[in-house]
Amino acid sequence: ILTPLFFDASRDIGRYGLFAGMYNPGILGGLAHWNSPNFHVVYPLYFNWLGSDATVFDTYARLKAVAILHLAIYGAGCLLLARLLGTRAWIAVATGIAMPFLPAVQSLLTWTAILASFAWLPWVFYFQGRIHTGERAPAAAMGLAASALMLLYAQPAQNLVVAPRFIHVHTPAA
């Protein structure tokens, strides 16, 4: 579903500049992607901003690479989260390797936008955990903000409903 939309966006960005990808006159008599509930065309890790797709096959290959990248982001986040939760190093590594191959995660490969946002969930939990354990380093707060924004930016609709429940930063009572 995203392949033709991303192809049009990439082609328009390549021809007319970054913000040209935010409007598609060929869909529904003119569809603005600024308020799309399904995806955001200029989410940085979709790489639409390169404007380099010459054919729809280029877009398909790029979306496959984007899916693999987000599986790696998800696996790395699971590894760090497992370590934060106190697992042994080899178990954390096994978790980071195995989690992207679970059937529920593999089912997201056909929905790149959902996978792109889902990949950031373990990072959100990881940075929340670092803050909750007393590591109130600016890096943890910045990491939480960045991963939460990437989660919301990649796939806005479902995440704007679900994410506020999970992005609550716990502050211990004084």
PDB file of C-alpha atoms in Angstrom:
ATOM      1  CA  ILE A   1       0.000   0.000   0.000  1.00  0.00           C
ATOM      2  CA  LEU A   2       2.787   2.430   0.867  1.00  0.00           C
ATOM      3  CA  THR A   3       4.914   1.673  -2.185  1.00  0.00           C
ATOM      4  CA  PRO A   4       2.994   3.845  -4.678  1.00  0.00           C
ATOM      5  CA  LEU A   5       2.488   6.628  -2.119  1.00  0.00           C
ATOM      6  CA  PHE A   6       6.164   6.660  -1.204  1.00  0.00           C
ATOM      7  CA  PHE A   7       7.176   6.472  -4.870  1.00  0.00           C
ATOM      8  CA  ASP A   8       5.086   9.541  -5.655  1.00  0.00           C
ATOM      9  CA  ALA A   9       6.475  11.369  -2.628  1.00  0.00           C
ATOM     10  CA  SER A  10      10.082  10.509  -3.463  1.00  0.00           C
ATOM     11  CA  ARG A  11       9.643  11.496  -7.096  1.00  0.00           C
ATOM     12  CA  ASP A  12       7.994  14.805  -6.173  1.00  0.00           C
ATOM     13  CA  ILE A  13      10.663  15.572  -3.563  1.00  0.00           C
ATOM     14  CA  GLY A  14      13.365  14.849  -6.145  1.00  0.00           C
ATOM     15  CA  ARG A  15      11.727  17.150  -8.680  1.00  0.00           C
ATOM     16  CA  TYR A  16      10.347  19.995  -6.591  1.00  0.00           C
ATOM     17  CA  GLY A  17      11.921  19.905  -3.133  1.00  0.00           C
ATOM     18  CA  LEU A  18      11.235  18.435   0.292  1.00  0.00           C
ATOM     19  CA  PHE A  19       7.765  19.796   0.922  1.00  0.00           C
ATOM     20  CA  ALA A  20       6.432  18.753  -2.491  1.00  0.00           C
ATOM     21  CA  GLY A  21       6.145  15.235  -1.101  1.00  0.00           C
ATOM     22  CA  MET A  22       3.601  16.434   1.406  1.00  0.00           C
ATOM     23  CA  TYR A  23       0.824  16.764  -1.193  1.00  0.00           C
ATOM     24  CA  ASN A  24      -0.367  14.263  -3.770  1.00  0.00           C
ATOM     25  CA  PRO A  25      -2.758  15.706  -6.353  1.00  0.00           C
ATOM     26  CA  GLY A  26      -3.407  12.255  -7.846  1.00  0.00           C
ATOM     27  CA  ILE A  27      -5.159  10.761  -4.809  1.00  0.00           C
ATOM     28  CA  LEU A  28      -8.716  11.644  -3.843  1.00  0.00           C
ATOM     29  CA  GLY A  29      -8.586  14.837  -5.879  1.00  0.00           C
ATOM     30  CA  GLY A  30      -5.603  16.033  -3.850  1.00  0.00           C
ATOM     31  CA  LEU A  31      -4.399  14.463  -0.615  1.00  0.00           C
ATOM     32  CA  ALA A  32      -2.315  16.421   1.874  1.00  0.00           C
ATOM     33  CA  HIS A  33       0.097  14.195   3.764  1.00  0.00           C
ATOM     34  CA  TRP A  34       0.517  16.764   6.531  1.00  0.00           C
ATOM     35  CA  ASN A  35      -2.377  15.254   8.430  1.00  0.00           C
ATOM     36  CA  SER A  36      -2.128  11.661   7.241  1.00  0.00           C
ATOM     37  CA  PRO A  37      -3.090   9.318  10.086  1.00  0.00           C
ATOM     38  CA  ASN A  38      -1.207   6.434   8.482  1.00  0.00           C
ATOM     39  CA  PHE A  39       2.340   7.690   7.990  1.00  0.00           C
ATOM     40  CA  HIS A  40       4.377  10.843   7.726  1.00  0.00           C
ATOM     41  CA  VAL A  41       6.125  11.141   4.389  1.00  0.00           C
ATOM     42  CA  VAL A  42       9.190  12.954   5.698  1.00  0.00           C
ATOM     43  CA  TYR A  43       9.886  10.697   8.707  1.00  0.00           C
ATOM     44  CA  PRO A  44      13.683  10.694   8.355  1.00  0.00           C
ATOM     45  CA  LEU A  45      14.194   6.930   8.317  1.00  0.00           C
ATOM     46  CA  TYR A  46      11.820   6.351   5.379  1.00  0.00           C
ATOM     47  CA  PHE A  47      14.456   8.152   3.297  1.00  0.00           C
ATOM     48  CA  ASN A  48      11.801   9.750   1.051  1.00  0.00           C
ATOM     49  CA  TRP A  49      13.716  12.998   1.495  1.00  0.00           C
ATOM     50  CA  LEU A  50      16.450  11.627  -0.764  1.00  0.00           C
ATOM     51  CA  GLY A  51      14.071  11.928  -3.722  1.00  0.00           C
ATOM     52  CA  SER A  52      16.042   9.219  -5.473  1.00  0.00           C
ATOM     53  CA  ASP A  53      13.453   6.652  -6.606  1.00  0.00           C
ATOM     54  CA  ALA A  54      13.453   6.389 -10.401  1.00  0.00           C
ATOM     55  CA  THR A  55      10.967   3.509 -10.518  1.00  0.00           C
ATOM     56  CA  VAL A  56       8.465   1.908  -8.201  1.00  0.00           C
ATOM     57  CA  PHE A  57      10.904  -1.007  -7.859  1.00  0.00           C
ATOM     58  CA  ASP A  58      13.441   1.388  -6.318  1.00  0.00           C
ATOM     59  CA  THR A  59      10.810   2.382  -3.785  1.00  0.00           C
ATOM     60  CA  TYR A  60      10.010  -1.249  -3.004  1.00  0.00           C
ATOM     61  CA  ALA A  61      13.699  -2.042  -2.472  1.00  0.00           C
ATOM     62  CA  ARG A  62      14.055   1.027  -0.252  1.00  0.00           C
ATOM     63  CA  LEU A  63      11.041   0.021   1.846  1.00  0.00           C
ATOM     64  CA  LYS A  64      12.549  -3.447   2.333  1.00  0.00           C
ATOM     65  CA  ALA A  65      15.778  -1.817   3.538  1.00  0.00           C
ATOM     66  CA  VAL A  66      13.762   0.476   5.828  1.00  0.00           C
ATOM     67  CA  ALA A  67      12.026  -2.588   7.318  1.00  0.00           C
ATOM     68  CA  ILE A  68      15.369  -4.314   7.956  1.00  0.00           C
ATOM     69  CA  LEU A  69      16.757  -1.130   9.533  1.00  0.00           C
ATOM     70  CA  HIS A  70      13.780  -0.917  11.896  1.00  0.00           C
ATOM     71  CA  LEU A  71      14.088  -4.589  12.834  1.00  0.00           C
ATOM     72  CA  ALA A  72      17.687  -3.823  13.826  1.00  0.00           C
ATOM     73  CA  ILE A  73      16.570  -0.758  15.813  1.00  0.00           C
ATOM     74  CA  TYR A  74      13.972  -2.926  17.569  1.00  0.00           C
ATOM     75  CA  GLY A  75      16.482  -5.686  18.324  1.00  0.00           C
ATOM     76  CA  ALA A  76      19.046  -3.237  19.732  1.00  0.00           C
ATOM     77  CA  GLY A  77      16.392  -1.653  21.925  1.00  0.00           C
ATOM     78  CA  CYS A  78      15.317  -5.086  23.204  1.00  0.00           C
ATOM     79  CA  LEU A  79      18.940  -5.937  24.010  1.00  0.00           C
ATOM     80  CA  LEU A  80      19.432  -2.734  26.019  1.00  0.00           C
ATOM     81  CA  LEU A  81      16.093  -3.137  27.769  1.00  0.00           C
ATOM     82  CA  ALA A  82      16.958  -6.715  28.738  1.00  0.00           C
ATOM     83  CA  ARG A  83      20.285  -5.545  30.181  1.00  0.00           C
ATOM     84  CA  LEU A  84      18.537  -2.768  32.093  1.00  0.00           C
ATOM     85  CA  LEU A  85      16.156  -5.342  33.566  1.00  0.00           C
ATOM     86  CA  GLY A  86      19.141  -7.257  34.926  1.00  0.00           C
ATOM     87  CA  THR A  87      19.477 -10.199  32.566  1.00  0.00           C
ATOM     88  CA  ARG A  88      22.849 -11.726  31.879  1.00  0.00           C
ATOM     89  CA  ALA A  89      24.715 -10.453  28.849  1.00  0.00           C
ATOM     90  CA  TRP A  90      24.225 -13.607  26.770  1.00  0.00           C
ATOM     91  CA  ILE A  91      20.489 -13.642  27.488  1.00  0.00           C
ATOM     92  CA  ALA A  92      20.229  -9.970  26.503  1.00  0.00           C
ATOM     93  CA  VAL A  93      22.080 -10.658  23.249  1.00  0.00           C
ATOM     94  CA  ALA A  94      19.813 -13.642  22.553  1.00  0.00           C
ATOM     95  CA  THR A  95      16.799 -11.439  23.264  1.00  0.00           C
ATOM     96  CA  GLY A  96      18.037  -8.729  20.911  1.00  0.00           C
ATOM     97  CA  ILE A  97      18.596 -11.284  18.160  1.00  0.00           C
ATOM     98  CA  ALA A  98      15.406 -13.297  18.690  1.00  0.00           C
ATOM     99  CA  MET A  99      12.809 -10.574  19.229  1.00  0.00           C
ATOM    100  CA  PRO A 100      12.785  -9.283  15.624  1.00  0.00           C
ATOM    101  CA  PHE A 101      12.045 -12.822  14.437  1.00  0.00           C
ATOM    102  CA  LEU A 102       8.944 -13.387  16.548  1.00  0.00           C
ATOM    103  CA  PRO A 103       5.831 -13.961  14.406  1.00  0.00           C
ATOM    104  CA  ALA A 104       4.065 -10.875  15.761  1.00  0.00           C
ATOM    105  CA  VAL A 105       6.991  -8.681  14.733  1.00  0.00           C
ATOM    106  CA  GLN A 106       7.432 -10.421  11.375  1.00  0.00           C
ATOM    107  CA  SER A 107       3.772  -9.746  10.600  1.00  0.00           C
ATOM    108  CA  LEU A 108       4.604  -6.032  10.661  1.00  0.00           C
ATOM    109  CA  LEU A 109       6.929  -6.375   7.664  1.00  0.00           C
ATOM    110  CA  THR A 110       4.006  -5.704   5.334  1.00  0.00           C
ATOM    111  CA  TRP A 111       3.182  -2.476   7.177  1.00  0.00           C
ATOM    112  CA  THR A 112       6.379  -0.464   7.145  1.00  0.00           C
ATOM    113  CA  ALA A 113       4.823   2.502   8.941  1.00  0.00           C
ATOM    114  CA  ILE A 114       3.643   0.398  11.880  1.00  0.00           C
ATOM    115  CA  LEU A 115       6.988  -1.414  12.064  1.00  0.00           C
ATOM    116  CA  ALA A 116       8.825   1.916  11.969  1.00  0.00           C
ATOM    117  CA  SER A 117       6.984   3.157  15.034  1.00  0.00           C
ATOM    118  CA  PHE A 118       6.946  -0.205  16.818  1.00  0.00           C
ATOM    119  CA  ALA A 119      10.757  -0.330  16.597  1.00  0.00           C
ATOM    120  CA  TRP A 120      11.009   2.588  19.008  1.00  0.00           C
ATOM    121  CA  LEU A 121       8.903   1.050  21.829  1.00  0.00           C
ATOM    122  CA  PRO A 122      11.749  -0.812  23.551  1.00  0.00           C
ATOM    123  CA  TRP A 123      13.812   2.374  23.419  1.00  0.00           C
ATOM    124  CA  VAL A 124      11.012   4.332  25.108  1.00  0.00           C
ATOM    125  CA  PHE A 125      10.803   1.672  27.831  1.00  0.00           C
ATOM    126  CA  TYR A 126      14.591   1.552  28.166  1.00  0.00           C
ATOM    127  CA  PHE A 127      14.942   5.293  28.703  1.00  0.00           C
ATOM    128  CA  GLN A 128      11.971   5.310  31.073  1.00  0.00           C
ATOM    129  CA  GLY A 129      13.684   2.580  33.041  1.00  0.00           C
ATOM    130  CA  ARG A 130      16.939   4.517  33.202  1.00  0.00           C
ATOM    131  CA  ILE A 131      15.090   7.551  34.544  1.00  0.00           C
ATOM    132  CA  HIS A 132      13.049   5.416  36.977  1.00  0.00           C
ATOM    133  CA  THR A 133      16.154   3.744  38.411  1.00  0.00           C
ATOM    134  CA  GLY A 134      17.556   7.109  39.335  1.00  0.00           C
ATOM    135  CA  GLU A 135      19.758   7.690  36.323  1.00  0.00           C
ATOM    136  CA  ARG A 136      18.387  11.154  35.723  1.00  0.00           C
ATOM    137  CA  ALA A 137      21.147  12.010  33.345  1.00  0.00           C
ATOM    138  CA  PRO A 138      20.260  14.510  30.644  1.00  0.00           C
ATOM    139  CA  ALA A 139      21.139  11.822  28.116  1.00  0.00           C
ATOM    140  CA  ALA A 140      18.332   9.553  29.401  1.00  0.00           C
ATOM    141  CA  ALA A 141      15.783  12.353  29.211  1.00  0.00           C
ATOM    142  CA  MET A 142      16.959  13.315  25.727  1.00  0.00           C
ATOM    143  CA  GLY A 143      16.868   9.672  24.659  1.00  0.00           C
ATOM    144  CA  LEU A 144      13.317   9.308  25.946  1.00  0.00           C
ATOM    145  CA  ALA A 145      12.204  12.446  24.147  1.00  0.00           C
ATOM    146  CA  ALA A 146      13.902  11.434  20.894  1.00  0.00           C
ATOM    147  CA  SER A 147      12.599   7.866  20.886  1.00  0.00           C
ATOM    148  CA  ALA A 148       9.081   8.988  21.805  1.00  0.00           C
ATOM    149  CA  LEU A 149       9.093  11.562  19.018  1.00  0.00           C
ATOM    150  CA  MET A 150      10.358   9.029  16.486  1.00  0.00           C
ATOM    151  CA  LEU A 151       7.645   6.605  17.598  1.00  0.00           C
ATOM    152  CA  LEU A 152       4.942   9.230  17.126  1.00  0.00           C
ATOM    153  CA  TYR A 153       6.388  10.687  13.945  1.00  0.00           C
ATOM    154  CA  ALA A 154       6.752   7.374  12.115  1.00  0.00           C
ATOM    155  CA  GLN A 155       3.102   6.369  12.372  1.00  0.00           C
ATOM    156  CA  PRO A 156       0.901   8.989  14.000  1.00  0.00           C
ATOM    157  CA  ALA A 157      -2.641   7.575  14.130  1.00  0.00           C
ATOM    158  CA  GLN A 158      -2.485   4.587  16.427  1.00  0.00           C
ATOM    159  CA  ASN A 159       0.451   5.980  18.351  1.00  0.00           C
ATOM    160  CA  LEU A 160      -1.268   9.219  19.280  1.00  0.00           C
ATOM    161  CA  VAL A 161      -3.930   7.086  20.919  1.00  0.00           C
ATOM    162  CA  VAL A 162      -1.721   4.438  22.528  1.00  0.00           C
ATOM    163  CA  ALA A 163       1.651   6.088  23.189  1.00  0.00           C
ATOM    164  CA  PRO A 164       0.592   8.588  25.888  1.00  0.00           C
ATOM    165  CA  ARG A 165      -0.187   5.618  28.134  1.00  0.00           C
ATOM    166  CA  PHE A 166       3.329   4.255  27.703  1.00  0.00           C
ATOM    167  CA  ILE A 167       5.331   7.472  27.556  1.00  0.00           C
ATOM    168  CA  HIS A 168       4.395   8.551  31.070  1.00  0.00           C
ATOM    169  CA  VAL A 169       7.614   9.255  32.923  1.00  0.00           C
ATOM    170  CA  HIS A 170       7.340   8.015  36.477  1.00  0.00           C
ATOM    171  CA  THR A 171       8.569  10.483  39.049  1.00  0.00           C
ATOM    172  CA  PRO A 172       9.071   8.995  42.519  1.00  0.00           C
ATOM    173  CA  ALA A 173       7.345  10.764  45.360  1.00  0.00           C
ATOM    174  CA  ALA A 174       9.536  13.244  47.179  1.00  0.00           C
TER     175      ALA A 174
END
